[in-house]
Amino acid sequence: MLENLPSDMAKLLVKGGNGPLQVIELKLGLNRLGRREDNDFQIVHSTISAQHCEIVLSDSGLTVRDCESTNGTFINGEPVRESPLLQGQTLQLGDVEILVESTEVTIAIPRFEQEPDIIPPPIVLEDGAMLCPSHPKKVVTHQCLKCHQVMCADCVRRVRRRGGKILLLCPLCGDKVTVLGEEPKAKESLLHRLAKTIKLPFLREKV
């Protein structure tokens, strides 16, 4: 599930010009300002060139570049060719003043709510064999000793331990798996192992 999060972008306030107060919300990357309609933001005024300047918005802030305008680009009254723009400064294009209200950039990253994997039950064939839920063309051969999930040989995780012994592990919970129909081997007692290798005196046959 996708959840939309709010985004905040740098904002400019056009204080002069032929019309009401204009709010410019800059987009990431290149923003073109000028009198012509094909600019990203059109400002209609006789002292503004067709394409007056460019403002670049990045995660490091704002940068303004003059585009060889007729009446120049100024920051706090000082002419600039290319310069950083800071919050609270006044950008002037010709006779139009623009207040840099905000230079903050908060990029919203969509958040995905991951739904838990639902593994369907295995399909049981007429002969009693089961088909693997993850590989429907393969027969179930193993089962996890912990979560009891059944699987085919391709699903089993194989981990080689020191000494060459291979552990068979469940891909879901990481516990050990066993071959279906195979009984767990009972641990042989120490006394039983000793009896196989050592012939105790009282077990010797009488001559």
PDB file of C-alpha atoms in Angstrom:
ATOM      1  CA  MET A   1       0.000   0.000   0.000  1.00  0.00           C
ATOM      2  CA  LEU A   2       1.342   3.426  -0.981  1.00  0.00           C
ATOM      3  CA  GLU A   3       1.010   6.311   1.451  1.00  0.00           C
ATOM      4  CA  ASN A   4       1.534   9.880   0.187  1.00  0.00           C
ATOM      5  CA  LEU A   5       3.539  12.217   2.391  1.00  0.00           C
ATOM      6  CA  PRO A   6       3.526  16.056   2.223  1.00  0.00           C
ATOM      7  CA  SER A   7       6.288  17.941   0.402  1.00  0.00           C
ATOM      8  CA  ASP A   8       7.639  21.446   1.088  1.00  0.00           C
ATOM      9  CA  MET A   9       9.330  23.420  -1.678  1.00  0.00           C
ATOM     10  CA  ALA A  10      11.158  26.755  -1.798  1.00  0.00           C
ATOM     11  CA  LYS A  11       8.782  29.689  -2.268  1.00  0.00           C
ATOM     12  CA  LEU A  12       9.124  33.172  -3.803  1.00  0.00           C
ATOM     13  CA  LEU A  13       6.726  36.142  -3.479  1.00  0.00           C
ATOM     14  CA  VAL A  14       6.555  38.521  -6.440  1.00  0.00           C
ATOM     15  CA  LYS A  15       5.893  41.941  -4.863  1.00  0.00           C
ATOM     16  CA  GLY A  16       5.769  44.045  -8.032  1.00  0.00           C
ATOM     17  CA  GLY A  17       4.411  43.611 -11.523  1.00  0.00           C
ATOM     18  CA  ASN A  18       1.248  44.062 -13.522  1.00  0.00           C
ATOM     19  CA  GLY A  19      -1.202  42.184 -11.315  1.00  0.00           C
ATOM     20  CA  PRO A  20      -1.835  40.863  -7.794  1.00  0.00           C
ATOM     21  CA  LEU A  21       0.795  39.324  -5.510  1.00  0.00           C
ATOM     22  CA  GLN A  22       2.191  36.243  -7.231  1.00  0.00           C
ATOM     23  CA  VAL A  23       3.389  33.182  -5.322  1.00  0.00           C
ATOM     24  CA  ILE A  24       6.022  31.022  -6.994  1.00  0.00           C
ATOM     25  CA  GLU A  25       6.581  27.525  -5.622  1.00  0.00           C
ATOM     26  CA  LEU A  26       9.795  26.328  -7.229  1.00  0.00           C
ATOM     27  CA  LYS A  27      10.203  22.781  -8.481  1.00  0.00           C
ATOM     28  CA  LEU A  28      13.320  20.682  -8.080  1.00  0.00           C
ATOM     29  CA  GLY A  29      15.902  21.391 -10.741  1.00  0.00           C
ATOM     30  CA  LEU A  30      15.730  24.191 -13.267  1.00  0.00           C
ATOM     31  CA  ASN A  31      13.103  26.968 -13.038  1.00  0.00           C
ATOM     32  CA  ARG A  32      12.955  29.583 -15.836  1.00  0.00           C
ATOM     33  CA  LEU A  33      11.502  33.034 -15.095  1.00  0.00           C
ATOM     34  CA  GLY A  34      10.631  35.642 -17.695  1.00  0.00           C
ATOM     35  CA  ARG A  35       7.969  37.561 -19.610  1.00  0.00           C
ATOM     36  CA  ARG A  36       7.383  34.882 -22.242  1.00  0.00           C
ATOM     37  CA  GLU A  37       4.652  32.249 -21.767  1.00  0.00           C
ATOM     38  CA  ASP A  38       6.943  29.263 -22.317  1.00  0.00           C
ATOM     39  CA  ASN A  39       8.873  29.992 -19.086  1.00  0.00           C
ATOM     40  CA  ASP A  40       8.216  27.842 -16.050  1.00  0.00           C
ATOM     41  CA  PHE A  41       6.962  30.986 -14.305  1.00  0.00           C
ATOM     42  CA  GLN A  42       5.734  33.934 -16.357  1.00  0.00           C
ATOM     43  CA  ILE A  43       6.089  37.425 -14.888  1.00  0.00           C
ATOM     44  CA  VAL A  44       4.472  40.066 -17.093  1.00  0.00           C
ATOM     45  CA  HIS A  45       6.330  43.374 -16.836  1.00  0.00           C
ATOM     46  CA  SER A  46       7.959  45.643 -19.407  1.00  0.00           C
ATOM     47  CA  THR A  47      11.335  45.656 -17.597  1.00  0.00           C
ATOM     48  CA  ILE A  48      11.602  41.858 -17.543  1.00  0.00           C
ATOM     49  CA  SER A  49      13.208  40.093 -20.507  1.00  0.00           C
ATOM     50  CA  ALA A  50      11.532  37.308 -22.458  1.00  0.00           C
ATOM     51  CA  GLN A  51      13.711  34.815 -20.566  1.00  0.00           C
ATOM     52  CA  HIS A  52      15.182  36.793 -17.714  1.00  0.00           C
ATOM     53  CA  CYS A  53      16.849  34.334 -15.342  1.00  0.00           C
ATOM     54  CA  GLU A  54      17.055  30.743 -14.157  1.00  0.00           C
ATOM     55  CA  ILE A  55      16.744  29.507 -10.577  1.00  0.00           C
ATOM     56  CA  VAL A  56      18.077  26.055  -9.753  1.00  0.00           C
ATOM     57  CA  LEU A  57      16.597  24.288  -6.722  1.00  0.00           C
ATOM     58  CA  SER A  58      18.611  21.436  -5.222  1.00  0.00           C
ATOM     59  CA  ASP A  59      19.085  19.832  -1.831  1.00  0.00           C
ATOM     60  CA  SER A  60      21.858  22.365  -1.166  1.00  0.00           C
ATOM     61  CA  GLY A  61      19.585  25.399  -1.734  1.00  0.00           C
ATOM     62  CA  LEU A  62      18.850  27.977  -4.458  1.00  0.00           C
ATOM     63  CA  THR A  63      21.105  29.384  -7.165  1.00  0.00           C
ATOM     64  CA  VAL A  64      20.065  32.180  -9.555  1.00  0.00           C
ATOM     65  CA  ARG A  65      21.630  32.761 -12.993  1.00  0.00           C
ATOM     66  CA  ASP A  66      21.011  35.811 -15.174  1.00  0.00           C
ATOM     67  CA  CYS A  67      20.150  34.936 -18.802  1.00  0.00           C
ATOM     68  CA  GLU A  68      21.726  38.000 -20.480  1.00  0.00           C
ATOM     69  CA  SER A  69      18.668  40.050 -19.471  1.00  0.00           C
ATOM     70  CA  THR A  70      18.291  43.662 -20.669  1.00  0.00           C
ATOM     71  CA  ASN A  71      17.711  45.243 -17.247  1.00  0.00           C
ATOM     72  CA  GLY A  72      19.753  42.843 -15.111  1.00  0.00           C
ATOM     73  CA  THR A  73      19.261  40.573 -12.105  1.00  0.00           C
ATOM     74  CA  PHE A  74      19.958  41.861  -8.587  1.00  0.00           C
ATOM     75  CA  ILE A  75      20.146  40.453  -5.026  1.00  0.00           C
ATOM     76  CA  ASN A  76      19.520  43.059  -2.323  1.00  0.00           C
ATOM     77  CA  GLY A  77      20.353  45.758  -4.886  1.00  0.00           C
ATOM     78  CA  GLU A  78      23.640  44.204  -6.064  1.00  0.00           C
ATOM     79  CA  PRO A  79      23.869  42.999  -9.703  1.00  0.00           C
ATOM     80  CA  VAL A  80      24.691  39.318 -10.108  1.00  0.00           C
ATOM     81  CA  ARG A  81      25.468  36.928 -12.941  1.00  0.00           C
ATOM     82  CA  GLU A  82      25.216  33.787 -10.806  1.00  0.00           C
ATOM     83  CA  SER A  83      24.776  33.641  -7.047  1.00  0.00           C
ATOM     84  CA  PRO A  84      23.228  31.622  -4.209  1.00  0.00           C
ATOM     85  CA  LEU A  85      19.815  32.807  -3.003  1.00  0.00           C
ATOM     86  CA  LEU A  86      19.135  32.858   0.723  1.00  0.00           C
ATOM     87  CA  GLN A  87      15.926  33.080   2.697  1.00  0.00           C
ATOM     88  CA  GLY A  88      14.890  36.688   3.362  1.00  0.00           C
ATOM     89  CA  GLN A  89      16.843  38.156   0.458  1.00  0.00           C
ATOM     90  CA  THR A  90      15.187  40.293  -2.235  1.00  0.00           C
ATOM     91  CA  LEU A  91      15.667  39.156  -5.824  1.00  0.00           C
ATOM     92  CA  GLN A  92      15.082  41.956  -8.333  1.00  0.00           C
ATOM     93  CA  LEU A  93      14.374  41.340 -12.021  1.00  0.00           C
ATOM     94  CA  GLY A  94      14.252  44.692 -13.788  1.00  0.00           C
ATOM     95  CA  ASP A  95      11.882  46.770 -11.664  1.00  0.00           C
ATOM     96  CA  VAL A  96      10.117  43.748 -10.154  1.00  0.00           C
ATOM     97  CA  GLU A  97      11.053  42.738  -6.597  1.00  0.00           C
ATOM     98  CA  ILE A  98      10.749  39.113  -5.493  1.00  0.00           C
ATOM     99  CA  LEU A  99      11.048  38.118  -1.841  1.00  0.00           C
ATOM    100  CA  VAL A 100      12.759  34.792  -1.119  1.00  0.00           C
ATOM    101  CA  GLU A 101      10.298  33.529   1.476  1.00  0.00           C
ATOM    102  CA  SER A 102      11.690  30.013   1.860  1.00  0.00           C
ATOM    103  CA  THR A 103      14.586  27.963   0.525  1.00  0.00           C
ATOM    104  CA  GLU A 104      13.701  24.707   2.316  1.00  0.00           C
ATOM    105  CA  VAL A 105      13.294  21.501   0.375  1.00  0.00           C
ATOM    106  CA  THR A 106      11.553  18.534   1.965  1.00  0.00           C
ATOM    107  CA  ILE A 107      11.238  15.694  -0.484  1.00  0.00           C
ATOM    108  CA  ALA A 108       8.487  13.264   0.391  1.00  0.00           C
ATOM    109  CA  ILE A 109       9.427   9.662  -0.191  1.00  0.00           C
ATOM    110  CA  PRO A 110       6.409   7.403  -0.666  1.00  0.00           C
ATOM    111  CA  ARG A 111       6.102   4.865   2.126  1.00  0.00           C
ATOM    112  CA  PHE A 112       5.090   1.368   1.224  1.00  0.00           C
ATOM    113  CA  GLU A 113       3.304  -0.757   3.760  1.00  0.00           C
ATOM    114  CA  GLN A 114       4.451  -4.261   3.039  1.00  0.00           C
ATOM    115  CA  GLU A 115       1.750  -6.840   3.234  1.00  0.00           C
ATOM    116  CA  PRO A 116       2.768 -10.159   4.756  1.00  0.00           C
ATOM    117  CA  ASP A 117       3.404 -12.979   2.307  1.00  0.00           C
ATOM    118  CA  ILE A 118       0.498 -15.410   2.246  1.00  0.00           C
ATOM    119  CA  ILE A 119       1.592 -18.830   1.060  1.00  0.00           C
ATOM    120  CA  PRO A 120      -1.280 -20.909  -0.339  1.00  0.00           C
ATOM    121  CA  PRO A 121      -1.768 -24.457   0.930  1.00  0.00           C
ATOM    122  CA  PRO A 122      -0.180 -27.230  -1.164  1.00  0.00           C
ATOM    123  CA  ILE A 123      -2.254 -28.996  -3.824  1.00  0.00           C
ATOM    124  CA  VAL A 124      -2.784 -32.688  -3.010  1.00  0.00           C
ATOM    125  CA  LEU A 125      -2.744 -35.048  -6.002  1.00  0.00           C
ATOM    126  CA  GLU A 126      -4.811 -38.205  -6.342  1.00  0.00           C
ATOM    127  CA  ASP A 127      -1.878 -40.403  -5.342  1.00  0.00           C
ATOM    128  CA  GLY A 128      -1.451 -38.416  -2.133  1.00  0.00           C
ATOM    129  CA  ALA A 129       1.603 -36.440  -3.276  1.00  0.00           C
ATOM    130  CA  MET A 130       1.625 -32.690  -2.678  1.00  0.00           C
ATOM    131  CA  LEU A 131       2.739 -29.937  -5.024  1.00  0.00           C
ATOM    132  CA  CYS A 132       5.066 -27.247  -3.677  1.00  0.00           C
ATOM    133  CA  PRO A 133       3.232 -23.942  -2.946  1.00  0.00           C
ATOM    134  CA  SER A 134       6.166 -21.941  -4.335  1.00  0.00           C
ATOM    135  CA  HIS A 135       6.961 -24.231  -7.281  1.00  0.00           C
ATOM    136  CA  PRO A 136       3.615 -25.733  -8.408  1.00  0.00           C
ATOM    137  CA  LYS A 137       5.302 -28.083 -10.899  1.00  0.00           C
ATOM    138  CA  LYS A 138       7.471 -29.756  -8.251  1.00  0.00           C
ATOM    139  CA  VAL A 139       6.480 -32.312  -5.621  1.00  0.00           C
ATOM    140  CA  VAL A 140       6.833 -31.585  -1.903  1.00  0.00           C
ATOM    141  CA  THR A 141       9.824 -33.397  -0.433  1.00  0.00           C
ATOM    142  CA  HIS A 142      10.684 -31.498   2.775  1.00  0.00           C
ATOM    143  CA  GLN A 143       8.965 -29.986   5.813  1.00  0.00           C
ATOM    144  CA  CYS A 144      10.151 -27.469   8.381  1.00  0.00           C
ATOM    145  CA  LEU A 145      10.445 -28.825  11.916  1.00  0.00           C
ATOM    146  CA  LYS A 146       9.408 -25.475  13.417  1.00  0.00           C
ATOM    147  CA  CYS A 147       6.786 -23.760  11.237  1.00  0.00           C
ATOM    148  CA  HIS A 148       5.749 -27.039   9.504  1.00  0.00           C
ATOM    149  CA  GLN A 149       5.796 -25.409   6.056  1.00  0.00           C
ATOM    150  CA  VAL A 150       6.135 -27.982   3.272  1.00  0.00           C
ATOM    151  CA  MET A 151       8.388 -27.356   0.278  1.00  0.00           C
ATOM    152  CA  CYS A 152      10.230 -28.920  -2.631  1.00  0.00           C
ATOM    153  CA  ALA A 153      13.984 -29.473  -2.778  1.00  0.00           C
ATOM    154  CA  ASP A 154      14.480 -26.213  -4.698  1.00  0.00           C
ATOM    155  CA  CYS A 155      13.016 -24.184  -1.802  1.00  0.00           C
ATOM    156  CA  VAL A 156      15.374 -25.599   0.808  1.00  0.00           C
ATOM    157  CA  ARG A 157      18.261 -23.345   1.861  1.00  0.00           C
ATOM    158  CA  ARG A 158      21.533 -25.229   2.029  1.00  0.00           C
ATOM    159  CA  VAL A 159      24.298 -23.933   4.289  1.00  0.00           C
ATOM    160  CA  ARG A 160      27.670 -25.671   4.347  1.00  0.00           C
ATOM    161  CA  ARG A 161      29.240 -25.757   7.780  1.00  0.00           C
ATOM    162  CA  ARG A 162      32.865 -26.230   8.702  1.00  0.00           C
ATOM    163  CA  GLY A 163      33.852 -29.796   8.008  1.00  0.00           C
ATOM    164  CA  GLY A 164      31.681 -30.080   4.917  1.00  0.00           C
ATOM    165  CA  LYS A 165      28.388 -30.835   6.674  1.00  0.00           C
ATOM    166  CA  ILE A 166      25.398 -29.262   4.917  1.00  0.00           C
ATOM    167  CA  LEU A 167      22.469 -27.891   6.904  1.00  0.00           C
ATOM    168  CA  LEU A 168      19.007 -27.883   5.328  1.00  0.00           C
ATOM    169  CA  LEU A 169      17.086 -24.790   6.456  1.00  0.00           C
ATOM    170  CA  CYS A 170      13.574 -23.415   5.983  1.00  0.00           C
ATOM    171  CA  PRO A 171      13.418 -20.345   3.687  1.00  0.00           C
ATOM    172  CA  LEU A 172      10.670 -18.819   5.869  1.00  0.00           C
ATOM    173  CA  CYS A 173      11.812 -19.179   9.475  1.00  0.00           C
ATOM    174  CA  GLY A 174      15.401 -20.402   9.054  1.00  0.00           C
ATOM    175  CA  ASP A 175      14.896 -23.528  11.162  1.00  0.00           C
ATOM    176  CA  LYS A 176      15.922 -27.036  10.154  1.00  0.00           C
ATOM    177  CA  VAL A 177      13.902 -29.018   7.630  1.00  0.00           C
ATOM    178  CA  THR A 178      13.576 -32.740   7.267  1.00  0.00           C
ATOM    179  CA  VAL A 179      12.807 -35.043   4.382  1.00  0.00           C
ATOM    180  CA  LEU A 180       9.152 -36.075   4.509  1.00  0.00           C
ATOM    181  CA  GLY A 181       8.718 -39.602   5.807  1.00  0.00           C
ATOM    182  CA  GLU A 182      12.139 -39.621   7.417  1.00  0.00           C
ATOM    183  CA  GLU A 183      12.110 -40.228  11.168  1.00  0.00           C
ATOM    184  CA  PRO A 184      14.519 -38.143  13.228  1.00  0.00           C
ATOM    185  CA  LYS A 185      17.485 -40.217  14.299  1.00  0.00           C
ATOM    186  CA  ALA A 186      17.617 -40.918  18.016  1.00  0.00           C
ATOM    187  CA  LYS A 187      20.809 -39.926  19.711  1.00  0.00           C
ATOM    188  CA  GLU A 188      22.984 -42.908  20.584  1.00  0.00           C
ATOM    189  CA  SER A 189      23.971 -43.033  24.210  1.00  0.00           C
ATOM    190  CA  LEU A 190      27.614 -42.812  25.202  1.00  0.00           C
ATOM    191  CA  LEU A 191      27.464 -46.201  26.956  1.00  0.00           C
ATOM    192  CA  HIS A 192      26.053 -47.845  23.833  1.00  0.00           C
ATOM    193  CA  ARG A 193      28.848 -46.405  21.696  1.00  0.00           C
ATOM    194  CA  LEU A 194      31.463 -47.582  24.199  1.00  0.00           C
ATOM    195  CA  ALA A 195      29.985 -51.059  24.227  1.00  0.00           C
ATOM    196  CA  LYS A 196      30.553 -51.310  20.482  1.00  0.00           C
ATOM    197  CA  THR A 197      34.237 -50.491  20.739  1.00  0.00           C
ATOM    198  CA  ILE A 198      35.314 -51.741  24.175  1.00  0.00           C
ATOM    199  CA  LYS A 199      34.788 -55.292  25.394  1.00  0.00           C
ATOM    200  CA  LEU A 200      34.306 -55.019  29.123  1.00  0.00           C
ATOM    201  CA  PRO A 201      35.946 -57.767  31.291  1.00  0.00           C
ATOM    202  CA  PHE A 202      32.669 -59.041  32.676  1.00  0.00           C
ATOM    203  CA  LEU A 203      31.274 -59.510  29.156  1.00  0.00           C
ATOM    204  CA  ARG A 204      34.126 -61.834  28.087  1.00  0.00           C
ATOM    205  CA  GLU A 205      33.106 -65.333  27.164  1.00  0.00           C
ATOM    206  CA  LYS A 206      34.139 -68.106  29.449  1.00  0.00           C
ATOM    207  CA  VAL A 207      36.761 -70.486  28.123  1.00  0.00           C
TER     208      VAL A 207
END
